[in-house]
Amino acid sequence: MTDITIESVLQENRTFAPPTALAQAAHVSSMAQYEELYEKAKADPAGFWAELAEQELDWFKPWDKVLDWQPPFAKWFEGGKLNITYNCLDRHLTTWRKNKAAFIWEGEPGDSVTLTYAQLHRQVCKMANVLKDMGVSKGDRVGIYMPMIPEAAIAMLACARIGAAHSVVFGGFSAEALRDRLVDAKAKAVITADGGFRKDKVVHLKDAVDQALADNAVPSVQKVLVVQRTKSEVTMAAGRDIWWHEVEPDAAADCPAEPMDSEDLLFILYTSGSTGKPKGVVHTTAGYNLYTHMTLKWAFDLKDTDVYWCTADVGWITGHSYIVYGPLSNGATAVMYEGVPRPSNPGCFWDVVEKYGVTIFYTAPTAIRAFIKMGNDLPNARDLSSLRILGTVGEPINPEAWIWYHKVIGKERCPIVDTWWQTETGGFMLTPLPGATPTKPGSATKPFPGILADVVDMNGKPAGDDEGGYLVIKHPWPSMLRTVYGDEDRFRKTYWEQIEPKDGQYFYFAGDGARRDKDGYFWIMGRVDDVINVSGHRLGTMEIESALVSHPAVAESAVVGRPDDLKGEDIVAFVTLEGGATASEDLKAELKQHVVNEIGAIARPGEIRFAEALPKTRSGKIMRRLLRNLASGAEIAGDTSTLEDRTVLDKLRQGDPESA
Ligand code: ATP
Ligand code: MG
């Protein structure tokens, strides 16, 4: 291993201070206050979290020990008893929040429902009782395969209420992907819907469940609970399938929350599969509850007056932590939206912001890049003045996309909270606090208090200022994954043995490259697996892609390495163009030169390929490993079950529109 792990070649110097009025009223309102919290947590992480756990959560029984760290296994709040749904629901019912909106839901066809905390509690209790009648009990796993309707959240909470672990599988996944995950989790039951609306079509979820369970492929599954959403025709298997709307009216509306141990399994969630076979990430109860609660409260400065909207799907960790558990634990009002921008309604997000007066809006770079491509007229035609904070997650955000988000959506008033985290981390790890942290476009800024993040080389040695390396976490945090379900070996190897522990210091290996600048800001440089080695220079994907995206003709780009006899690897850049731009050989030459101007000759792409679209996971992340296969002319290898749209690959294989 060379000393220099990943080279940084692009610098971004713009800085944006928190708006004064927002800062004054914020939970954390200055850098001095952030530093104080950070230092306090660093000096005594267990003490820091214990104090917050006592203040912010309700417990049935206090814990005996805050942290038991037997690397790589952490236990938080052992001996404590609680139920996350008590914190998300019951405790609000004795306050004025009882009749506050918990969820404001809007369906793709335009139907809508508001559920107050009291109503949500009632529905959760009913479904919990139905699950019990179905034979589900504490410790069982339940698969959830749902569209974005309130019952998706109700199903998760109903499981947690009785101590069954949920494993949500994104409703856009295929029957095969669902089957694999149900088998891996040994699910006892499945909660689904007849169908869901997605991009003006009906997705037939129940049919996919039938297919997944056919030929007794998942012998552990005994019952299927079906919510009626699209009124599609479905086949109900006698003795196995139950309609929710038939059992709901008679189900008892009271179901006491099961007292759970702090470390009891809360859920399994399979990662999105950008890099390989999905892993069953395991999260437990207390630490997860506390961490998602605190991170949302501080990083989005969540207040009772906010209308908070996270556009993710509940099938992702973002939906788990920041649509369901984090907002409800805080007693917030959260918007839940079934739709996604689609040809019939490309401006639907801005309609929702205007209609409900959304104050906090949290989305992903893939969506932001799509908005840019669709033009400013859509957001400009709506009243977005209710917005006060914007967020992003999922991929590094290219500085130009950040600036667009800041100007066109935030009207230069709203801080942008760029949250770096993973399915495995449960909650935000690097994030600005909007009333405190000055932001820099493209940087997820600084660690949340209590998170000891670092950038190191393969030997665990810290990198210098602006030197690229591996992003690691050096102390366990409450919502850390506890293991990979059923595969402890993979847990150790993937996260804890990439960098060898030294003198009792363990390194959680995130799998992302990063650098830290002289102000202590972190810059994610892309996935370690995607690093390109050009003539001995190890380059991250993020900076080259950002350079390309900063060209006015480019909407989106992904760069990968292709084996090259002379250079080791040559850079191949896949590029999608802005609406007005036309593909040409001249433009290819211009883009290559643009990268040279922005970064230097070392990053000059050997080849530019124009594409209509890039292959992405269903959560919107670019799958560079597939492009790597394509660029080198190899067969597409590895798991493709999480790929959003297969035709994108087929089109890419046929060549770019220019050379065709
Ligand atoms: P798999 O681990 O199965 O390959 P995945 O890593 O895409 O899938 P997630 O846990 O959903 O699954 O995504 C976490 C990853 O997303 C991070 O490791 C990082 O690469 C990227 N990411 C998330 N948020 C940000 C952000 N704000 N800035 C940069 N990268 C981000
Ligand atoms: Mg990952």
XYZ file of C-alpha atoms and ligand atoms in Angstrom:
692
model
C 0.000 0.000 0.000
C 1.255 3.434 -0.886
C 1.182 6.171 1.693
C -1.178 8.278 -0.333
C -4.404 6.390 -0.374
C -6.571 8.470 -2.676
C -5.438 11.685 -4.267
C -7.508 14.790 -3.988
C -7.454 16.929 -7.097
C -10.375 19.303 -6.834
C -10.833 22.119 -4.362
C -13.993 23.996 -3.540
C -13.666 27.284 -1.691
C -17.155 28.709 -1.311
C -18.562 28.955 2.237
C -22.084 29.765 3.449
C -22.805 30.958 6.978
C -25.984 29.909 8.816
C -28.745 32.550 8.531
C -28.710 34.659 11.681
C -32.370 34.348 12.643
C -32.335 30.596 12.146
C -29.157 30.282 14.192
C -30.548 32.311 17.078
C -33.556 30.061 17.480
C -31.780 26.751 16.753
C -31.262 23.820 19.134
C -27.545 24.162 18.472
C -26.925 27.760 17.555
C -23.221 28.373 17.174
C -19.973 26.664 16.310
C -18.873 27.278 19.883
C -21.855 25.300 21.112
C -21.173 22.530 18.608
C -17.518 22.363 19.668
C -18.543 22.172 23.294
C -20.917 19.274 22.611
C -18.354 17.567 20.419
C -15.577 17.823 23.006
C -17.842 16.727 25.819
C -18.904 13.649 23.849
C -15.341 12.874 22.839
C -14.113 13.015 26.414
C -16.847 10.667 27.657
C -18.986 9.138 24.917
C -20.893 6.855 27.264
C -21.669 9.673 29.671
C -22.761 11.925 26.819
C -25.219 9.390 25.424
C -26.473 8.345 28.840
C -27.419 11.909 29.680
C -29.364 12.278 26.424
C -30.979 8.851 26.792
C -32.340 9.884 30.142
C -33.523 13.293 28.951
C -34.991 12.362 25.591
C -36.399 8.835 25.855
C -38.931 7.129 28.095
C -37.797 3.902 29.705
C -39.772 1.106 31.364
C -36.651 0.243 33.315
C -33.314 2.083 33.454
C -30.197 0.448 32.035
C -27.426 -1.122 34.110
C -24.521 -0.340 31.816
C -24.306 2.351 29.138
C -21.763 0.714 26.835
C -20.287 -2.731 26.680
C -17.640 -2.669 23.938
C -16.111 -6.016 23.138
C -14.831 -5.206 19.688
C -16.337 -5.461 17.215
C -19.476 -6.019 19.289
C -21.096 -3.106 21.055
C -24.027 -3.222 23.437
C -25.709 -0.017 24.496
C -27.904 0.526 27.553
C -27.846 -3.128 28.591
C -30.423 -4.079 31.171
C -32.698 -1.230 30.099
C -36.264 -1.882 29.001
C -38.246 0.229 26.583
C -40.325 0.044 23.446
C -39.563 2.338 20.544
C -43.276 2.653 19.702
C -43.963 3.903 23.214
C -41.481 6.684 22.511
C -42.941 7.266 19.050
C -46.610 7.164 20.061
C -47.845 6.618 23.621
C -45.812 9.296 25.286
C -47.256 11.963 22.981
C -50.829 10.990 23.839
C -50.607 12.485 27.310
C -49.562 15.845 25.842
C -51.100 18.384 23.457
C -49.546 16.398 20.632
C -52.281 13.800 20.978
C -54.226 15.515 18.198
C -51.237 16.804 16.294
C -50.666 15.397 12.807
C -48.076 12.636 12.929
C -48.287 11.888 9.230
C -49.687 13.955 6.420
C -49.856 11.477 3.597
C -50.497 12.154 -0.051
C -51.045 9.447 -2.639
C -49.831 9.558 -6.209
C -53.365 9.952 -7.624
C -53.863 12.937 -5.307
C -55.803 11.329 -2.458
C -54.653 12.270 1.020
C -54.940 11.264 4.661
C -53.822 12.920 7.875
C -53.167 10.723 10.883
C -52.890 12.326 14.285
C -50.781 10.708 16.970
C -53.933 9.323 18.581
C -55.160 7.887 15.285
C -51.785 6.435 14.394
C -51.522 4.828 17.823
C -54.909 3.246 17.339
C -54.036 1.838 13.914
C -50.706 0.508 15.126
C -52.369 -1.236 18.066
C -54.965 -2.773 15.786
C -52.390 -4.128 13.383
C -50.266 -5.356 16.288
C -53.251 -7.338 17.550
C -53.875 -8.747 14.082
C -50.250 -9.831 13.857
C -50.611 -11.606 17.192
C -53.704 -13.397 15.877
C -51.659 -14.427 12.850
C -49.268 -16.183 15.208
C -46.496 -13.608 15.105
C -44.750 -13.195 18.425
C -41.765 -11.536 20.028
C -38.532 -12.439 18.276
C -40.144 -13.420 14.961
C -39.226 -11.648 11.730
C -41.848 -10.125 9.475
C -41.279 -9.106 5.863
C -42.862 -5.809 4.782
C -43.314 -5.213 1.047
C -45.417 -2.124 0.613
C -46.046 0.984 -1.404
C -45.555 4.356 0.273
C -48.838 4.411 2.137
C -49.430 5.052 5.858
C -49.877 1.313 6.406
C -46.197 0.832 5.558
C -45.245 2.829 8.646
C -48.101 1.286 10.620
C -46.786 -2.187 9.747
C -43.277 -1.357 10.939
C -44.574 0.105 14.176
C -46.985 -2.807 14.713
C -44.066 -5.240 14.503
C -41.975 -3.174 16.898
C -44.951 -2.886 19.244
C -45.045 -6.647 19.850
C -41.303 -7.194 19.613
C -41.224 -8.787 16.177
C -38.408 -7.575 13.934
C -39.334 -6.129 10.573
C -37.447 -6.525 7.372
C -38.745 -4.014 4.875
C -38.100 -4.850 1.244
C -38.520 -1.919 -1.127
C -41.793 -2.259 -3.045
C -40.011 -1.790 -6.364
C -37.875 -4.904 -5.942
C -38.638 -8.014 -7.944
C -40.179 -11.215 -6.623
C -36.740 -12.863 -6.679
C -35.136 -10.093 -4.669
C -38.008 -10.321 -2.188
C -37.704 -14.103 -1.950
C -33.941 -13.986 -1.249
C -34.446 -11.490 1.533
C -37.380 -13.356 3.102
C -35.365 -16.572 3.035
C -32.338 -14.911 4.580
C -34.440 -13.362 7.365
C -36.537 -16.541 7.837
C -39.627 -14.365 7.930
C -42.708 -15.782 9.612
C -45.192 -13.492 7.917
C -45.366 -10.881 5.196
C -47.296 -7.611 5.174
C -48.034 -6.300 1.715
C -50.674 -4.531 -0.403
C -52.593 -5.534 -3.484
C -50.561 -2.950 -5.357
C -49.134 0.524 -5.316
C -49.125 3.496 -7.659
C -45.748 4.323 -9.123
C -45.155 6.610 -12.066
C -48.779 6.386 -13.160
C -48.752 2.615 -13.237
C -49.973 0.016 -10.808
C -47.225 -2.107 -9.303
C -48.681 -5.514 -8.483
C -47.123 -6.211 -5.141
C -49.323 -9.074 -4.049
C -48.606 -10.944 -7.288
C -44.899 -10.573 -6.590
C -45.400 -11.926 -3.061
C -47.268 -14.927 -4.501
C -44.415 -15.497 -6.906
C -41.805 -15.168 -4.165
C -43.618 -17.689 -1.991
C -44.523 -20.109 -4.802
C -43.432 -23.744 -4.558
C -42.906 -23.302 -0.856
C -39.747 -21.333 -1.648
C -39.930 -19.588 1.715
C -41.163 -22.286 4.100
C -40.904 -20.009 7.133
C -43.722 -17.734 5.905
C -47.082 -18.803 7.291
C -49.350 -15.798 6.820
C -49.676 -12.822 4.524
C -51.533 -9.671 5.548
C -52.767 -7.692 2.548
C -53.685 -4.004 2.577
C -56.043 -2.833 -0.123
C -54.638 0.116 -2.020
C -55.171 -0.144 -5.783
C -58.196 -2.476 -5.723
C -56.356 -4.656 -8.215
C -57.490 -8.181 -8.688
C -55.448 -10.544 -6.553
C -55.576 -14.204 -5.615
C -55.966 -14.814 -1.897
C -54.545 -18.150 -0.734
C -56.992 -19.761 1.681
C -55.555 -20.186 5.157
C -52.546 -18.016 4.340
C -53.733 -14.613 3.135
C -55.765 -12.114 5.147
C -57.256 -8.788 4.042
C -56.399 -5.987 6.453
C -59.667 -4.153 5.771
C -61.614 -7.269 6.752
C -59.893 -7.806 10.108
C -59.197 -4.185 11.052
C -62.701 -3.188 12.213
C -62.859 -5.948 14.816
C -59.275 -5.736 16.015
C -58.873 -4.325 19.526
C -57.582 -0.751 19.510
C -55.396 -1.289 22.505
C -52.197 -3.262 22.551
C -49.691 -2.492 25.293
C -46.148 -1.992 24.038
C -44.030 -5.069 24.711
C -41.161 -4.251 27.090
C -38.021 -4.848 25.035
C -34.423 -5.168 26.102
C -32.260 -2.367 24.812
C -30.370 -4.791 22.615
C -33.378 -6.708 21.277
C -33.505 -6.912 17.503
C -35.578 -4.056 16.053
C -35.111 -4.669 12.355
C -33.050 -6.156 9.582
C -32.552 -4.077 6.466
C -30.693 -5.213 3.383
C -28.351 -2.558 1.960
C -29.080 -1.095 -1.401
C -26.491 -3.171 -3.238
C -24.460 -0.530 -5.039
C -21.322 -2.593 -4.613
C -22.286 -6.248 -4.229
C -24.585 -8.835 -2.655
C -26.943 -7.098 -0.232
C -26.128 -7.506 3.443
C -28.747 -7.958 6.168
C -27.850 -5.071 8.439
C -28.993 -5.620 12.032
C -30.259 -2.786 14.237
C -31.396 -3.047 17.830
C -33.772 -1.032 19.945
C -32.469 1.557 22.400
C -29.356 2.890 20.722
C -31.164 3.193 17.425
C -34.079 5.010 19.042
C -31.801 7.469 20.784
C -29.490 8.142 17.869
C -32.151 8.705 15.210
C -34.043 10.921 17.655
C -31.051 13.132 18.472
C -29.614 13.376 14.980
C -32.908 14.464 13.464
C -33.549 16.942 16.243
C -30.181 18.676 15.942
C -29.235 18.223 12.292
C -32.610 19.416 11.006
C -33.266 21.658 13.992
C -36.638 19.967 14.291
C -39.338 21.973 16.083
C -42.982 21.379 16.877
C -43.928 23.991 14.308
C -42.139 22.213 11.461
C -43.708 20.326 8.599
C -40.927 17.934 7.801
C -40.679 15.995 4.558
C -38.195 13.316 3.653
C -38.798 12.079 0.099
C -37.183 8.657 0.616
C -39.080 5.384 0.516
C -39.615 3.452 3.743
C -37.770 0.620 1.983
C -34.468 2.407 2.653
C -32.718 3.198 5.889
C -33.514 6.868 5.289
C -37.202 5.984 5.406
C -36.754 3.907 8.559
C -34.747 6.463 10.515
C -36.062 9.713 9.116
C -39.628 9.113 7.963
C -40.765 6.774 10.692
C -38.735 6.489 13.897
C -36.837 9.787 14.140
C -39.760 12.109 13.392
C -42.288 10.204 15.516
C -39.963 9.888 18.494
C -39.639 13.684 18.349
C -43.401 14.158 18.054
C -42.969 15.840 14.665
C -45.356 16.248 11.764
C -43.977 14.319 8.793
C -45.184 14.366 5.225
C -45.269 11.026 3.458
C -45.686 11.040 -0.313
C -46.452 8.039 -2.494
C -45.417 9.626 -5.772
C -42.148 10.472 -7.457
C -41.595 13.070 -10.171
C -42.970 11.532 -13.359
C -43.767 12.695 -16.888
C -47.409 13.402 -16.009
C -46.389 15.518 -13.015
C -42.703 16.467 -13.003
C -43.305 19.289 -10.523
C -45.178 17.189 -7.974
C -42.600 17.711 -5.218
C -43.070 21.478 -5.369
C -46.850 21.028 -5.362
C -46.526 19.068 -2.120
C -44.212 21.673 -0.561
C -46.684 24.433 -1.398
C -49.802 22.508 -0.432
C -48.616 21.534 3.035
C -46.250 24.413 3.767
C -43.255 22.102 4.127
C -40.523 23.736 6.211
C -37.827 21.036 6.060
C -37.212 19.180 2.812
C -34.825 16.227 2.602
C -34.012 14.495 -0.680
C -31.188 12.865 -2.675
C -28.639 14.161 -5.218
C -30.130 11.939 -7.931
C -33.418 13.801 -7.512
C -31.702 17.176 -7.441
C -29.861 16.410 -10.685
C -33.163 15.348 -12.238
C -34.779 18.633 -11.103
C -31.946 20.606 -12.697
C -32.497 18.754 -15.943
C -36.216 19.550 -15.857
C -35.519 23.274 -15.593
C -36.245 26.055 -13.127
C -39.770 26.809 -14.330
C -41.307 24.004 -12.286
C -40.054 25.108 -8.858
C -40.367 28.786 -9.816
C -44.073 28.322 -10.488
C -44.686 27.282 -6.873
C -44.588 29.081 -3.545
C -41.614 27.574 -1.733
C -41.359 30.307 0.880
C -42.292 27.958 3.745
C -38.965 26.120 3.378
C -36.324 26.872 5.988
C -33.895 23.931 5.815
C -32.898 21.611 2.950
C -31.207 18.246 3.222
C -29.451 15.757 0.986
C -28.333 12.140 1.341
C -27.364 9.091 -0.676
C -24.430 10.110 -2.794
C -21.863 12.856 -2.806
C -23.582 15.995 -4.050
C -21.677 17.714 -6.838
C -20.958 21.333 -5.848
C -22.857 22.656 -8.874
C -25.954 20.689 -7.891
C -25.562 22.005 -4.336
C -25.466 25.589 -5.598
C -28.558 25.014 -7.723
C -30.420 23.534 -4.748
C -29.339 26.474 -2.614
C -30.421 29.106 -5.155
C -33.445 27.724 -6.940
C -35.099 25.749 -4.144
C -33.714 27.473 -1.038
C -33.739 30.992 -2.572
C -30.399 31.450 -0.791
C -32.208 31.453 2.566
C -32.055 27.801 3.594
C -28.999 26.010 4.937
C -28.219 22.768 3.136
C -27.695 19.830 5.449
C -25.558 17.287 3.575
C -25.813 14.139 5.686
C -23.268 11.389 5.159
C -24.318 8.077 6.633
C -25.133 4.482 5.728
C -27.609 1.690 6.327
C -24.994 0.369 8.733
C -24.678 3.580 10.739
C -28.417 3.899 11.385
C -28.254 7.694 11.482
C -26.309 10.758 10.326
C -22.561 10.574 10.996
C -21.200 13.630 9.211
C -23.596 16.528 8.961
C -23.816 20.253 9.419
C -26.015 21.532 12.245
C -27.929 24.219 10.354
C -27.818 26.920 13.033
C -24.146 26.369 13.739
C -22.066 24.987 10.899
C -20.970 27.158 7.969
C -21.471 24.956 4.897
C -19.260 24.313 1.885
C -20.861 22.921 -1.306
C -20.006 19.237 -1.612
C -18.864 18.713 1.970
C -20.842 16.813 4.599
C -18.882 19.058 6.985
C -18.235 17.657 10.471
C -18.997 14.655 12.657
C -22.135 14.660 14.774
C -21.212 15.023 18.464
C -20.198 11.595 19.758
C -18.891 10.397 16.400
C -15.139 9.995 16.227
C -14.548 10.055 12.483
C -11.153 10.076 10.851
C -9.454 9.717 7.482
C -6.660 7.157 7.578
C -4.429 5.043 5.365
C -4.513 1.244 5.217
C -2.441 1.074 8.414
C -4.803 3.259 10.359
C -2.441 6.233 10.231
C -4.332 9.551 9.998
C -4.035 11.372 6.688
C -2.791 14.951 6.615
C -4.924 17.961 5.678
C -6.482 17.506 2.244
C -4.872 14.101 1.824
C -7.311 11.482 0.636
C -7.788 8.254 2.562
C -10.320 5.876 4.059
C -13.172 7.181 6.118
C -13.343 5.371 9.464
C -15.136 5.680 12.799
C -13.012 5.079 15.847
C -15.556 4.627 18.605
C -18.874 2.738 18.669
C -22.011 4.855 18.490
C -25.513 3.953 19.690
C -27.079 3.074 16.314
C -24.133 1.150 14.935
C -25.056 -2.042 13.122
C -24.690 -4.961 15.519
C -23.874 -7.614 12.928
C -24.784 -8.868 9.461
C -27.798 -11.075 9.953
C -26.686 -14.679 10.142
C -23.159 -13.856 8.986
C -20.859 -12.702 11.755
C -17.874 -13.479 9.613
C -18.983 -11.055 6.931
C -19.609 -8.448 9.648
C -16.030 -8.744 10.910
C -14.444 -8.884 7.495
C -16.393 -6.101 5.819
C -16.267 -3.531 8.565
C -13.639 -4.344 11.164
C -10.764 -6.180 9.519
C -10.159 -4.021 6.450
C -7.887 -1.977 8.651
C -6.128 -4.033 11.257
C -6.880 -3.025 14.825
C -3.865 -1.722 16.675
C -3.304 -1.328 20.409
C -6.970 -1.867 21.133
C -8.007 0.748 18.552
C -10.627 -0.628 16.176
C -11.584 1.066 12.928
C -15.090 0.878 11.509
C -14.370 0.855 7.781
C -17.080 2.737 5.917
C -15.942 1.786 2.422
C -15.872 5.415 1.310
C -12.861 7.518 0.433
C -12.601 10.966 1.979
C -10.333 13.857 2.740
C -10.429 16.386 5.537
C -9.520 19.983 4.857
C -7.634 22.353 7.125
C -10.894 23.461 8.760
C -11.680 19.878 9.719
C -14.396 19.486 7.058
C -14.877 16.063 5.516
C -15.243 15.606 1.760
C -16.488 12.245 0.531
C -14.530 11.252 -2.568
C -16.519 8.222 -3.646
C -16.524 4.553 -2.817
C -13.253 2.841 -2.176
C -14.251 0.060 -4.607
C -14.642 2.637 -7.367
C -11.212 4.279 -7.013
C -9.425 4.576 -10.377
C -5.691 3.997 -10.607
C -4.180 6.109 -13.375
C -0.399 5.862 -13.753
C -0.005 5.254 -10.047
C -2.407 8.035 -9.066
C -5.409 6.767 -7.151
C -8.341 8.998 -8.008
C -11.784 9.042 -6.389
C -14.802 9.224 -8.670
C -16.472 12.215 -7.032
C -14.051 14.933 -8.025
C -13.829 13.967 -11.701
C -17.601 13.622 -11.900
C -18.082 16.997 -10.241
C -15.713 18.558 -12.756
C -17.793 17.096 -15.590
C -21.081 18.162 -14.016
C -19.759 21.719 -13.722
C -19.808 21.906 -17.556
C -23.082 23.490 -18.704
C -23.878 20.661 -21.136
C -23.595 17.894 -18.552
C -26.479 16.739 -16.367
C -24.949 13.716 -14.746
C -21.793 11.685 -15.002
C -20.138 8.524 -13.743
C -16.493 7.706 -14.200
C -14.909 4.271 -14.033
C -11.535 2.720 -14.723
C -10.791 0.459 -17.659
C -7.643 -1.684 -17.621
C -4.934 -0.049 -19.698
C -1.518 -1.518 -20.521
C 0.323 1.738 -20.172
C -1.457 3.608 -17.412
C -2.826 0.761 -15.312
C -6.285 2.189 -15.781
C -7.777 4.675 -18.168
C -10.736 6.869 -17.221
C -13.992 6.225 -19.039
C -16.655 8.854 -18.363
C -20.322 8.127 -18.935
C -22.207 11.366 -19.383
C -25.848 12.347 -19.706
C -26.558 15.731 -21.211
C -28.747 18.668 -20.218
C -31.972 19.154 -22.146
C -30.576 21.695 -24.625
C -27.200 20.045 -25.354
C -26.419 17.795 -28.328
C -23.950 14.963 -28.383
C -21.036 15.390 -30.772
C -17.390 14.486 -31.190
C -16.546 18.126 -30.572
C -18.370 18.078 -27.278
C -16.427 14.976 -26.252
C -13.159 16.788 -26.910
C -14.447 19.832 -25.061
C -15.434 17.787 -22.004
C -12.039 16.098 -21.854
C -10.387 19.503 -21.965
C -12.809 20.820 -19.360
C -11.691 18.131 -16.907
C -8.059 19.011 -17.638
C -8.805 22.675 -16.928
C -10.704 21.940 -13.729
C -8.440 19.251 -12.312
C -5.360 18.665 -14.431
C -4.055 16.374 -17.140
C -3.939 13.374 -14.850
C -7.732 13.212 -14.697
C -8.296 13.591 -18.443
C -10.828 10.921 -19.475
C -9.521 8.624 -22.192
C -13.035 8.158 -23.417
C -16.344 9.963 -23.062
C -19.500 7.982 -23.677
C -22.820 9.759 -23.966
C -25.745 7.937 -22.429
C -29.452 8.539 -22.134
C -29.383 7.423 -18.521
C -26.997 5.846 -16.016
C -27.604 2.514 -14.303
C -28.785 3.151 -10.756
C -30.002 1.238 -7.761
C -33.633 1.694 -7.010
C -32.627 4.162 -4.336
C -31.055 6.276 -7.071
C -27.349 5.536 -6.632
C -25.127 5.121 -9.657
C -23.905 1.510 -9.982
C -20.373 2.076 -11.215
C -19.405 -1.577 -10.997
C -21.776 -2.328 -13.893
C -20.309 0.534 -15.898
C -16.858 -0.845 -15.140
C -17.911 -4.148 -16.719
C -19.305 -2.312 -19.723
C -16.290 -0.071 -20.186
C -13.907 -3.010 -20.330
C -16.187 -4.992 -22.606
C -16.722 -7.677 -19.947
C -19.957 -9.457 -19.130
C -22.070 -7.776 -16.457
C -21.112 -9.582 -13.257
C -22.471 -9.731 -9.735
C -25.843 -9.071 -8.184
C -28.132 -6.898 -10.300
C -31.308 -7.464 -8.287
C -31.275 -3.895 -7.023
C -30.917 -2.302 -10.462
C -33.679 0.209 -11.186
C -34.031 -0.248 -14.921
C -32.402 -3.017 -16.958
C -33.058 -1.298 -20.271
C -30.570 1.395 -19.275
C -27.825 -1.229 -19.379
C -29.028 -2.671 -22.656
C -29.012 0.758 -24.259
C -25.538 1.467 -22.953
C -24.328 -1.820 -24.343
C -25.601 -0.867 -27.785
C -23.352 2.166 -27.756
C -23.850 5.855 -27.206
C -26.262 7.924 -29.302
C -23.394 9.820 -30.898
C -21.455 6.867 -32.306
C -24.643 5.043 -33.281
P -24.083 -1.500 -0.567
O -23.419 -1.235 0.748
O -24.926 -2.711 -0.561
O -23.124 -1.421 -1.721
P -25.025 1.228 -0.452
O -23.696 1.536 0.163
O -25.422 2.015 -1.658
O -25.136 -0.321 -0.813
P -26.529 2.628 1.588
O -26.253 2.233 2.980
O -27.912 3.008 1.223
O -26.141 1.416 0.649
O -25.648 3.873 1.193
C -24.581 4.369 1.948
C -23.557 4.972 1.019
O -24.119 6.053 0.265
C -22.372 5.578 1.698
O -21.405 4.611 2.034
C -21.866 6.573 0.648
O -21.114 5.919 -0.347
C -23.154 7.077 0.040
N -23.606 8.317 0.705
C -24.689 8.460 1.482
N -24.848 9.742 1.867
C -23.835 10.432 1.329
C -23.438 11.814 1.366
N -24.134 12.740 2.006
N -22.310 12.144 0.713
C -21.598 11.218 0.049
N -21.917 9.927 -0.037
C -23.031 9.523 0.594
Mg -22.647 0.479 1.538
